[in-house]
Short mmCIF file of C-alpha atoms and ligand atoms in Angstrom, two decimals:
data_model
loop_
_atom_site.label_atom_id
_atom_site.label_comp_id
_atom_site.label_asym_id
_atom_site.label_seq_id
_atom_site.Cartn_x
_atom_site.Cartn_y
_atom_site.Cartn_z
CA UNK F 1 105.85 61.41 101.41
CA UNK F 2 108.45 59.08 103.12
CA UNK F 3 108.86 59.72 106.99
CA UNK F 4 111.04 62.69 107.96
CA UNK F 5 112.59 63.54 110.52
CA UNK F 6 112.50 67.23 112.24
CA UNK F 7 115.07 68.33 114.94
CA UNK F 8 113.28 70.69 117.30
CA UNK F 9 115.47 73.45 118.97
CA UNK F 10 113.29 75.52 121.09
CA UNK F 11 116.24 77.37 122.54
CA UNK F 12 115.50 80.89 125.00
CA UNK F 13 113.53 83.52 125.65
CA UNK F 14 110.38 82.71 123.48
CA UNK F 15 111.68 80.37 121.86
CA UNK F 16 109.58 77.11 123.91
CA UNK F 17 106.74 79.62 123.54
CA UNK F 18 106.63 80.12 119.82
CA UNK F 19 107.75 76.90 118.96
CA UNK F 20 105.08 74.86 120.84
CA UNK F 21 102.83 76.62 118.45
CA UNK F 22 104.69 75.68 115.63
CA UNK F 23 104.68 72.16 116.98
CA UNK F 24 101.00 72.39 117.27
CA UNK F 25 100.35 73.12 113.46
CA UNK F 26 103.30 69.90 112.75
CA UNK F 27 101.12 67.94 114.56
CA UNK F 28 97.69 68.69 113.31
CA UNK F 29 99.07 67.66 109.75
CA UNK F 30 100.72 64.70 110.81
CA UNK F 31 97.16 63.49 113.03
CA UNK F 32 95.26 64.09 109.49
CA UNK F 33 97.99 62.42 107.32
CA UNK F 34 99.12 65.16 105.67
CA UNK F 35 102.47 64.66 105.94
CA UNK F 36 104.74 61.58 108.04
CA UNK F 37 107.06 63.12 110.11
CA UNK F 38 109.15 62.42 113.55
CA UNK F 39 109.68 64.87 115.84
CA UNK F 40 113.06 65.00 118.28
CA UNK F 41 113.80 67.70 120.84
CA UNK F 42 117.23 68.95 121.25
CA UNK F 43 119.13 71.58 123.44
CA UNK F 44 120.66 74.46 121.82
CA UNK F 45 122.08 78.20 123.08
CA UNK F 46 121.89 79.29 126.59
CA UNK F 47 119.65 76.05 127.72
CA UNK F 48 121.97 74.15 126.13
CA UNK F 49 124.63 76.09 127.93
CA UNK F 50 122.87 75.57 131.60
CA UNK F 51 121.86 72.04 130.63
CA UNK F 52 125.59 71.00 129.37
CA UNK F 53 127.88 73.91 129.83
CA UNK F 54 127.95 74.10 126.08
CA UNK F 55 125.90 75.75 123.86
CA UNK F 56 125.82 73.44 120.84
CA UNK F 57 126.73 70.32 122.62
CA UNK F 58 128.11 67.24 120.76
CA UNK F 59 124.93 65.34 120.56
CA UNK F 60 122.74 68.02 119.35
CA UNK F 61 125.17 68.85 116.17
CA UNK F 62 124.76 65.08 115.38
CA UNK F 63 120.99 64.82 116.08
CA UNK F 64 121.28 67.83 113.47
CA UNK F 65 123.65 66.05 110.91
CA UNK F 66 121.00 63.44 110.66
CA UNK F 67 117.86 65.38 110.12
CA UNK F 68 116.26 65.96 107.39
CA UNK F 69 114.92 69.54 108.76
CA UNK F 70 115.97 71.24 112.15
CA UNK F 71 113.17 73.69 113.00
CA UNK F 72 114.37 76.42 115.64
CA UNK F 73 112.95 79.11 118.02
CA UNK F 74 115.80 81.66 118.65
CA UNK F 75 118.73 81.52 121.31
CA UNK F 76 120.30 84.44 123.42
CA UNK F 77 119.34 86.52 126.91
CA UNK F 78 120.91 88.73 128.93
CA UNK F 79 122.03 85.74 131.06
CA UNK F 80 124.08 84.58 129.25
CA UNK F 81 126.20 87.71 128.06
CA UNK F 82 128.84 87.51 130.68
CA UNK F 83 130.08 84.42 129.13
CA UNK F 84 133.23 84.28 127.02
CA UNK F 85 131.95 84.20 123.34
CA UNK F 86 132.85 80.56 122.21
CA UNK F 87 130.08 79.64 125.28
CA UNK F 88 127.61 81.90 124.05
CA UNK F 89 124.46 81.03 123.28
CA UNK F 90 124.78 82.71 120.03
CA UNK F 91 128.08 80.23 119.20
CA UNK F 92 125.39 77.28 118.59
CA UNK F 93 123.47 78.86 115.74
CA UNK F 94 127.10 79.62 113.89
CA UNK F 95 127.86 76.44 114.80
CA UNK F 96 124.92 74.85 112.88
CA UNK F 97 125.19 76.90 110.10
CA UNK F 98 128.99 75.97 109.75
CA UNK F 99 128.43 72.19 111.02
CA UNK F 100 125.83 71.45 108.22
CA UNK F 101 127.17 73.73 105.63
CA UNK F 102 123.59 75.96 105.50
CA UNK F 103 125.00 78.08 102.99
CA UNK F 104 121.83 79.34 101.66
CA UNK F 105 119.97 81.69 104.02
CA UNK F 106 116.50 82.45 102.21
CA UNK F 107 114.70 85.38 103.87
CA UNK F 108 110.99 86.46 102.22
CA UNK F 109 110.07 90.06 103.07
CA UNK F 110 106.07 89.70 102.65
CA UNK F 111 103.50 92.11 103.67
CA UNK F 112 100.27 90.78 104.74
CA UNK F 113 97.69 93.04 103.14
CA UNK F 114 96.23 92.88 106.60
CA UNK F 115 99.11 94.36 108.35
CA UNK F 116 99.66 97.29 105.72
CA UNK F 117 99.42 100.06 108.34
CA UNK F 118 101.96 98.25 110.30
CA UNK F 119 105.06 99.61 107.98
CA UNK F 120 106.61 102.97 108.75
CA UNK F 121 106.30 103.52 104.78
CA UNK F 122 103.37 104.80 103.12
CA UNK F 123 100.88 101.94 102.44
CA UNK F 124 100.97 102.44 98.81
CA UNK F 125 104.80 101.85 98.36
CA UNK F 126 104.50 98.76 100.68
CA UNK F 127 101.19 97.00 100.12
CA UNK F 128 101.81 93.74 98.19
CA UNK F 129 105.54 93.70 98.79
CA UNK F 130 106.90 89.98 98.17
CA UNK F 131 110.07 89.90 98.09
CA UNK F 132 112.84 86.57 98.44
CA UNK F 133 116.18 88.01 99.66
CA UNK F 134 119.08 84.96 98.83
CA UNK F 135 121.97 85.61 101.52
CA UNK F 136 125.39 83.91 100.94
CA UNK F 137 125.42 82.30 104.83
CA UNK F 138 128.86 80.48 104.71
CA UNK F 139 131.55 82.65 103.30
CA UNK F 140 132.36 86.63 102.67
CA UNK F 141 133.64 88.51 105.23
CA UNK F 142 132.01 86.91 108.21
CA UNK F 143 134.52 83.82 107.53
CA UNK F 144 137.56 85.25 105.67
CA UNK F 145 141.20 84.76 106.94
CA UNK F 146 143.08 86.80 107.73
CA UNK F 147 141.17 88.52 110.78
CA UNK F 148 141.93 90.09 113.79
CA UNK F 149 143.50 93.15 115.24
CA UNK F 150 147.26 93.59 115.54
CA UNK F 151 149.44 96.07 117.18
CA UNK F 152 151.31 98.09 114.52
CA UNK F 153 155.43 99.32 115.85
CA UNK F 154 154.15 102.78 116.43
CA UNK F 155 151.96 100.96 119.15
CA UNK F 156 148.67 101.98 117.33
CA UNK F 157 146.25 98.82 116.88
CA UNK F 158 144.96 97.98 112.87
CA UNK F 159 141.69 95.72 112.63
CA UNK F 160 141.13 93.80 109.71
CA UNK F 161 139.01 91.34 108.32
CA UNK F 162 139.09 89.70 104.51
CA UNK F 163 136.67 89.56 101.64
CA UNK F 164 136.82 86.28 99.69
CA UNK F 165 134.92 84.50 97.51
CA UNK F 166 135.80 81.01 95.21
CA UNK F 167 133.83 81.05 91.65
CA UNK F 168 132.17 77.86 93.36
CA UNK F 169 130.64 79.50 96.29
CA UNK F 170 129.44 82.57 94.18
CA UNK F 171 127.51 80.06 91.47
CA UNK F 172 126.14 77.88 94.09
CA UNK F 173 124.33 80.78 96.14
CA UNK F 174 123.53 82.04 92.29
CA UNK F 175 121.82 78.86 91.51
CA UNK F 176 119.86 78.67 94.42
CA UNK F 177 118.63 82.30 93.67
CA UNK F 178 117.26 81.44 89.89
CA UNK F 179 115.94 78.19 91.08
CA UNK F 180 113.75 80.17 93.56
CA UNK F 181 112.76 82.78 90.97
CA UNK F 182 111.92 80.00 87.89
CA UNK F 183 109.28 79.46 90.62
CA UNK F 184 108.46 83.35 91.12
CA UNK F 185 108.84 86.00 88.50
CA UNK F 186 112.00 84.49 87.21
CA UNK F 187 113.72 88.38 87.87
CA UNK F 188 116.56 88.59 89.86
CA UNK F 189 118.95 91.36 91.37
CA UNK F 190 122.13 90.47 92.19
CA UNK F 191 123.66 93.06 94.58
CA UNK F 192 127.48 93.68 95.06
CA UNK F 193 129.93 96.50 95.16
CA UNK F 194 131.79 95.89 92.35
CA UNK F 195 132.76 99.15 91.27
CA UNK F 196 135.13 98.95 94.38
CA UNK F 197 136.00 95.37 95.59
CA UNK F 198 137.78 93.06 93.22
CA UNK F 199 136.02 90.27 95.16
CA UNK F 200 132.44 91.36 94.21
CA UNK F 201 133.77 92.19 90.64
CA UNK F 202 134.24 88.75 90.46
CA UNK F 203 130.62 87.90 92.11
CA UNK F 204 129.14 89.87 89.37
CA UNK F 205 130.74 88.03 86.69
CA UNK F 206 129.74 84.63 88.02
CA UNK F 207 126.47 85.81 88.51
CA UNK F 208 126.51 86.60 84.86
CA UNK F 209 128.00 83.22 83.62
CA UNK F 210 125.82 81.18 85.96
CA UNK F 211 122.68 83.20 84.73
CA UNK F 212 123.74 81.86 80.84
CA UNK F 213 121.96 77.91 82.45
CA UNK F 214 118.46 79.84 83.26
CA UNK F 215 117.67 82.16 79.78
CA UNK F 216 114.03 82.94 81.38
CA UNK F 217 116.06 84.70 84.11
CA UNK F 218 116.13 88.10 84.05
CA UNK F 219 118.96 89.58 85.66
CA UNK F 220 120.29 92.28 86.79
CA UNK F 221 122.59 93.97 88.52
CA UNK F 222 123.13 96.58 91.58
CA UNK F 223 125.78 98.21 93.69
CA UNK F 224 124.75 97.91 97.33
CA UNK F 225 124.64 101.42 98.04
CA UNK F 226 121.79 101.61 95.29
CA UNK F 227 119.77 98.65 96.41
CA UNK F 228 119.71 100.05 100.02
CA UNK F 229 118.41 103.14 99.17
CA UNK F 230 115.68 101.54 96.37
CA UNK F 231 114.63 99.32 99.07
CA UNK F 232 112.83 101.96 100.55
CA UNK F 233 112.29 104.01 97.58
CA UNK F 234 110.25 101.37 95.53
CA UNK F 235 110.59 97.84 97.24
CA UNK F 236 108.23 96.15 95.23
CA UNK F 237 110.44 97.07 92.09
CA UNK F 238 112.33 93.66 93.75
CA UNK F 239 111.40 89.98 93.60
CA UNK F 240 114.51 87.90 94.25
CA UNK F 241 117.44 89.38 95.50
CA UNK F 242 121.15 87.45 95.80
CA UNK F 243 123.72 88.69 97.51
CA UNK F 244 126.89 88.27 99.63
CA UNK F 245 126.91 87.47 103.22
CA UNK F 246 127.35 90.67 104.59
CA UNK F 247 125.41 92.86 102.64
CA UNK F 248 122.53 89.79 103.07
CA UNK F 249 122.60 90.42 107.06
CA UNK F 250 121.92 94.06 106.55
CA UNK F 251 119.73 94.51 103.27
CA UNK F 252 117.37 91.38 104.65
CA UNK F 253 117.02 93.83 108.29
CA UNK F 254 116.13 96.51 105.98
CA UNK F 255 113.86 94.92 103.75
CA UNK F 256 112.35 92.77 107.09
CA UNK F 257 110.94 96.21 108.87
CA UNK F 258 109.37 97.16 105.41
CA UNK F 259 106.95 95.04 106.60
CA UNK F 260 107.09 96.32 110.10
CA UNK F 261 106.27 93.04 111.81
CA UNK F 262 108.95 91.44 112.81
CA UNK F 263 107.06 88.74 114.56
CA UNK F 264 105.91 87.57 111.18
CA UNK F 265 108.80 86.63 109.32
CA UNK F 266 109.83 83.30 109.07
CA UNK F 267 113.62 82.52 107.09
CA UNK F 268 115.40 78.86 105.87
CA UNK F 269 118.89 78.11 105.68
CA UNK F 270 119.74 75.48 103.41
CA UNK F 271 122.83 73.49 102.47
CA UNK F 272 123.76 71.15 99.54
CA UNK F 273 121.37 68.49 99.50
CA UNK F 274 118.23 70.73 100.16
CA UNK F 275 118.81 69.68 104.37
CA UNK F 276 117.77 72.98 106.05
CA UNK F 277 117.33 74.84 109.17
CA UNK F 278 114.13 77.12 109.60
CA UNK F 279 113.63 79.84 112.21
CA UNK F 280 112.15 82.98 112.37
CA UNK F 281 113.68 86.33 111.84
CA UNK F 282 113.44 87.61 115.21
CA UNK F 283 115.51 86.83 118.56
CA UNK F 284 114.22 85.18 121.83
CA UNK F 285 113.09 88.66 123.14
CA UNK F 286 113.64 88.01 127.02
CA UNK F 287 111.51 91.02 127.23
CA UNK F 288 108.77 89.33 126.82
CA UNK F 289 109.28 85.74 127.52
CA UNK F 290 107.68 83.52 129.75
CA UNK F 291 104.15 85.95 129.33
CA UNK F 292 102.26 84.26 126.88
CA UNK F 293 102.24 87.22 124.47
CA UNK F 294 104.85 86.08 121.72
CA UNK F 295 103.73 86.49 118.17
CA UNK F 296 104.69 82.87 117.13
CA UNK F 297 103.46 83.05 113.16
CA UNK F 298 107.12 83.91 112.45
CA UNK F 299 108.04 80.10 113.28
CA UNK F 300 104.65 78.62 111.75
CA UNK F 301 105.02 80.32 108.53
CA UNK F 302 108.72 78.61 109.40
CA UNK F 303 107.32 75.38 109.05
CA UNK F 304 105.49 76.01 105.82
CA UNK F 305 109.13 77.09 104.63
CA UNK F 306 110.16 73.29 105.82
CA UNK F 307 107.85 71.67 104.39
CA UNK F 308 108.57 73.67 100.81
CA UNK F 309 112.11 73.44 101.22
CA UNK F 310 113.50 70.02 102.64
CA UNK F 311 110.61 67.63 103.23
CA UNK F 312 109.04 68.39 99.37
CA UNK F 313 105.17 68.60 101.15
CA UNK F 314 104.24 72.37 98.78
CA UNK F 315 100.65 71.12 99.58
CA UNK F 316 100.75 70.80 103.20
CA UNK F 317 103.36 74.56 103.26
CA UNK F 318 100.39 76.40 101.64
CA UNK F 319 97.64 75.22 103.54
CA UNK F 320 99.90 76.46 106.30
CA UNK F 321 99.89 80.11 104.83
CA UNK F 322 96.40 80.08 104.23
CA UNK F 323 95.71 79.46 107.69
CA UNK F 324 97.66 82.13 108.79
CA UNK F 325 96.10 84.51 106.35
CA UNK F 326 92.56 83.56 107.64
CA UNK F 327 93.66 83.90 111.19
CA UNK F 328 94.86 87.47 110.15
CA UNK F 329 91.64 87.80 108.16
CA UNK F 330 89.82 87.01 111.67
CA UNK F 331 90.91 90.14 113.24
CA UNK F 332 93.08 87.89 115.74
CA UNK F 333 96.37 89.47 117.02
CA UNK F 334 99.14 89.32 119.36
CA UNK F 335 100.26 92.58 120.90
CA UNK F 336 103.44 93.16 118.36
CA UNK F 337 100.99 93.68 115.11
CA UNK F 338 97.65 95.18 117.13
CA UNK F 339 96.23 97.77 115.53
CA UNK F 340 92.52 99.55 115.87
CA UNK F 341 89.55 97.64 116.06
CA UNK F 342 91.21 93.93 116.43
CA UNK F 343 91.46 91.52 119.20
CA UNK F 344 94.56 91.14 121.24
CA UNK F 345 94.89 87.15 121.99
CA UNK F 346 98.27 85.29 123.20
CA UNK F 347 100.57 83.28 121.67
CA UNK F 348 98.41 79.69 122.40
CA UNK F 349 95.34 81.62 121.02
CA UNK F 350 96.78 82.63 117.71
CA UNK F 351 98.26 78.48 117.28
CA UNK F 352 94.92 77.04 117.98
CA UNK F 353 93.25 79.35 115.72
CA UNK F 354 95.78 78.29 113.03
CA UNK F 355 94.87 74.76 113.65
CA UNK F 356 91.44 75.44 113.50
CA UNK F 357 91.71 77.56 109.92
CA UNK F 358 94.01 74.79 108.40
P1 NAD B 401 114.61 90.39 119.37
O1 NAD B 401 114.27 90.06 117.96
O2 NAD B 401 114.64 89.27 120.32
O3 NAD B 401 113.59 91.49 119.92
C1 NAD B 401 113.44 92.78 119.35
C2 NAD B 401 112.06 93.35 119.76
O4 NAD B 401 111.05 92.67 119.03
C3 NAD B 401 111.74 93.14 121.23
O5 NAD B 401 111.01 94.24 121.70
C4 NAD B 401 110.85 91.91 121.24
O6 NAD B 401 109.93 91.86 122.31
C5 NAD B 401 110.14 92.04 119.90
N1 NAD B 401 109.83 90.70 119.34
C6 NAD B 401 110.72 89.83 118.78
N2 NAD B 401 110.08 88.71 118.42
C7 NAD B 401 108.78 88.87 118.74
C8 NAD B 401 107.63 88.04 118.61
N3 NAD B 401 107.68 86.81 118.08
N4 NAD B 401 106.46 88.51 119.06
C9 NAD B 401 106.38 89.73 119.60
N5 NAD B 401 107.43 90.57 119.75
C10 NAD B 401 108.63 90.14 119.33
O7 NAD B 401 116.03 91.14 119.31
P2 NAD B 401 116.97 91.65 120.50
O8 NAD B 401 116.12 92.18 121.61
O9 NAD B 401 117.96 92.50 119.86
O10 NAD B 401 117.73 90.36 121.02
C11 NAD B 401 117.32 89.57 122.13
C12 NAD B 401 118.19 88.33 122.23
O11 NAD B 401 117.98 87.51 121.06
C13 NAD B 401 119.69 88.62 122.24
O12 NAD B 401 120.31 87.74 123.14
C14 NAD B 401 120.12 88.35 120.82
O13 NAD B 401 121.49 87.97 120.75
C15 NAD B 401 119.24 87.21 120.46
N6 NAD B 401 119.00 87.03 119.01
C16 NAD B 401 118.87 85.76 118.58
C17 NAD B 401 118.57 85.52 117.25
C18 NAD B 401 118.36 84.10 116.83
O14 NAD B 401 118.23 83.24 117.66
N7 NAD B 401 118.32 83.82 115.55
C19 NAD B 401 118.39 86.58 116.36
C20 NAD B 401 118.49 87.88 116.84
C21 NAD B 401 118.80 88.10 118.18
#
């Protein structure tokens, strides 16, 4: 493996916390010769902000544009919410995501047979669940023009946003879905709402066209309405799901707490040439910051992710999830997933152990 090298944005809250660990588990690889990577820190969000008096200042987008992986903790406090949004911490994730062109935001939905009682379904419609949710990160309604709110002549004020995709955008997320799933069940769901948007009439029959390249793909097709409420019903009915940027942000939330640990989930946003940022699910929960108690397996499983993903080390990304699965195996917990009869360590504890079980 050629040397690679990893932008580290610890950001707020827990971020330093979590991602320390993370950095931990980089290194232990790298000290065996696992893998060859270089490691750079960078400031992002409200540090950033403090540091800089921007939130995705100049030099970390280009540190970025040059990486081959960015791995980052999360961004955002209650500090920073006075600000005007454009200096939000919040502004230097979208900028990222918009500055590298991560259009492909892949978010797994596993349950860890160890942490079955930690769902709020019944262990029997959750156990096992594995699912690969494919979110459009770059387009849809999050980006459309026209936006905003106007005043109308009768004085009343009219919000609007716009829902637009290109046939490009639609069979480049596409791909990226069946290329995951030739690697998984090769079944995927494709969720719109085309019975009512034009837009996602038009997603569907790209989907379709696009699938014509992969004939072991299986796929099929839902209205978002549907796939919400089967979600819950029967989630393990799903292996890879695509879908549009929007109804990506909420399914992936939904299908996230099926597993009821949200301190477990790691995600990767990828652009064109396979670069990619990795982070976990969660935020940089200032409630808990600064106390040692941060679950930080969401952002070590996150480096597996990079090492599948961008740096092409599958090897070195499973021995990664095995560790994590012994460590769970161990009994060892941090206070988000504790449940009878285990032991309650910190965030340090669970990375060392990690190390240790690699
Ligand atoms: P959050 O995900 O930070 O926290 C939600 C709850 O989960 C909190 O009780 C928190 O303590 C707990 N939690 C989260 N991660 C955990 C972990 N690793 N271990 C143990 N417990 C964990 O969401 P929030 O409270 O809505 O947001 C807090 C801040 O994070 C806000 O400023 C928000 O804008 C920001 N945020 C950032 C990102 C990101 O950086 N990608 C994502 C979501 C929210």
């Amino acid at each position: 493996m050629p040397l690679s090298k990893i932008l580290v944005l610890a950001g707020d809250g827990i971020g330093p916390e979590i991602v320390a660990e993370a950095v931990k588990v980089l290194n232990a690889l790298r000290a065996e010769g696992a893998i060859d990577v270089a490691l750079e820190e960078g400031l992002v969000g409200g540090a950033a902000y403090d540091a800089a008096g921007d939130p995705l200042p100049e030099e970390t987008l280009e540190a970025a544009r040059v990486a081959d992986a960015i791995l980052l903790g999360a961004v955002g406090g209650p500090k920073w919410e006075p600000l005007p949004i454009s200096k939000r911490p919040e502004k230097g994730l979208l900028g990222l995501r918009a500055g590298l062109g991560l259009f492909a935001n892949l978010r797994p939905a596993i349950l860890y047979p160890q942490l079955a009682d930690a769902s709020t379904l019944k262990p029997e419609v959750v156990s096992g669940l594995d699912i690969m949710i494919v979110r459009e990160l770059t387009g849809g309604i999050y980006f459309g023009q026209p936006r905003g709110v106007e005043t109308l002549p009768t004085g009343e004020r009219r919000g609007f946003n716009t829902l637009v995709y290109t046939e490009s955008e639609v069979e480049r997320i596409c791909r990226v879905a069946f290329e995951i799933a030739m690697k998984r069940s090769r079944r995927v769901c494709s969720v719109d709402k085309a019975n009512v948007l034009e837009c996602t009439e038009l997603w569907r029959e790209v989907a379709t066209r696009t699938a014509r390249d992969y004939p072991e793909i299986e796929l099929s097709h839902l209205y978002v309405d549907n796939a919400a409420m089967q979600l819950v019903r029967a989630p393990k009915q799903f292996d890879v799901m695509v879908t549009t940027n929007m109804f990506g942000d909420i399914l992936s939330d939904c299908a996230a707490m099926l597993t009821g640990s949200i301190g477990m989930l790691p995600s990767a946003s990828l652009n064109a040439s396979g670069q990619g940022m990795y982070e976990p699910i969660h935020g940089s929960a200032p409630d808990i910051a600064g106390r040692g108690v941060a679950n930080p397996l969401a952002t070590i499983l996150s480096v597996a992710m990079m090492l599948r993903y961008s740096l092409g080390a599958p090897a070195a990304a499973d021995r990664i999830e095995g560790a994590v699965s012994k460590v769970l195996d161990q009994g060892l917990r941090t206070a988000d997933i504790l449940s009878a009869g285990m032991s309650e360590v910190g965030t340090g504890e669970i990375g060392d152990a990690v190390v240790a079980a690699l």
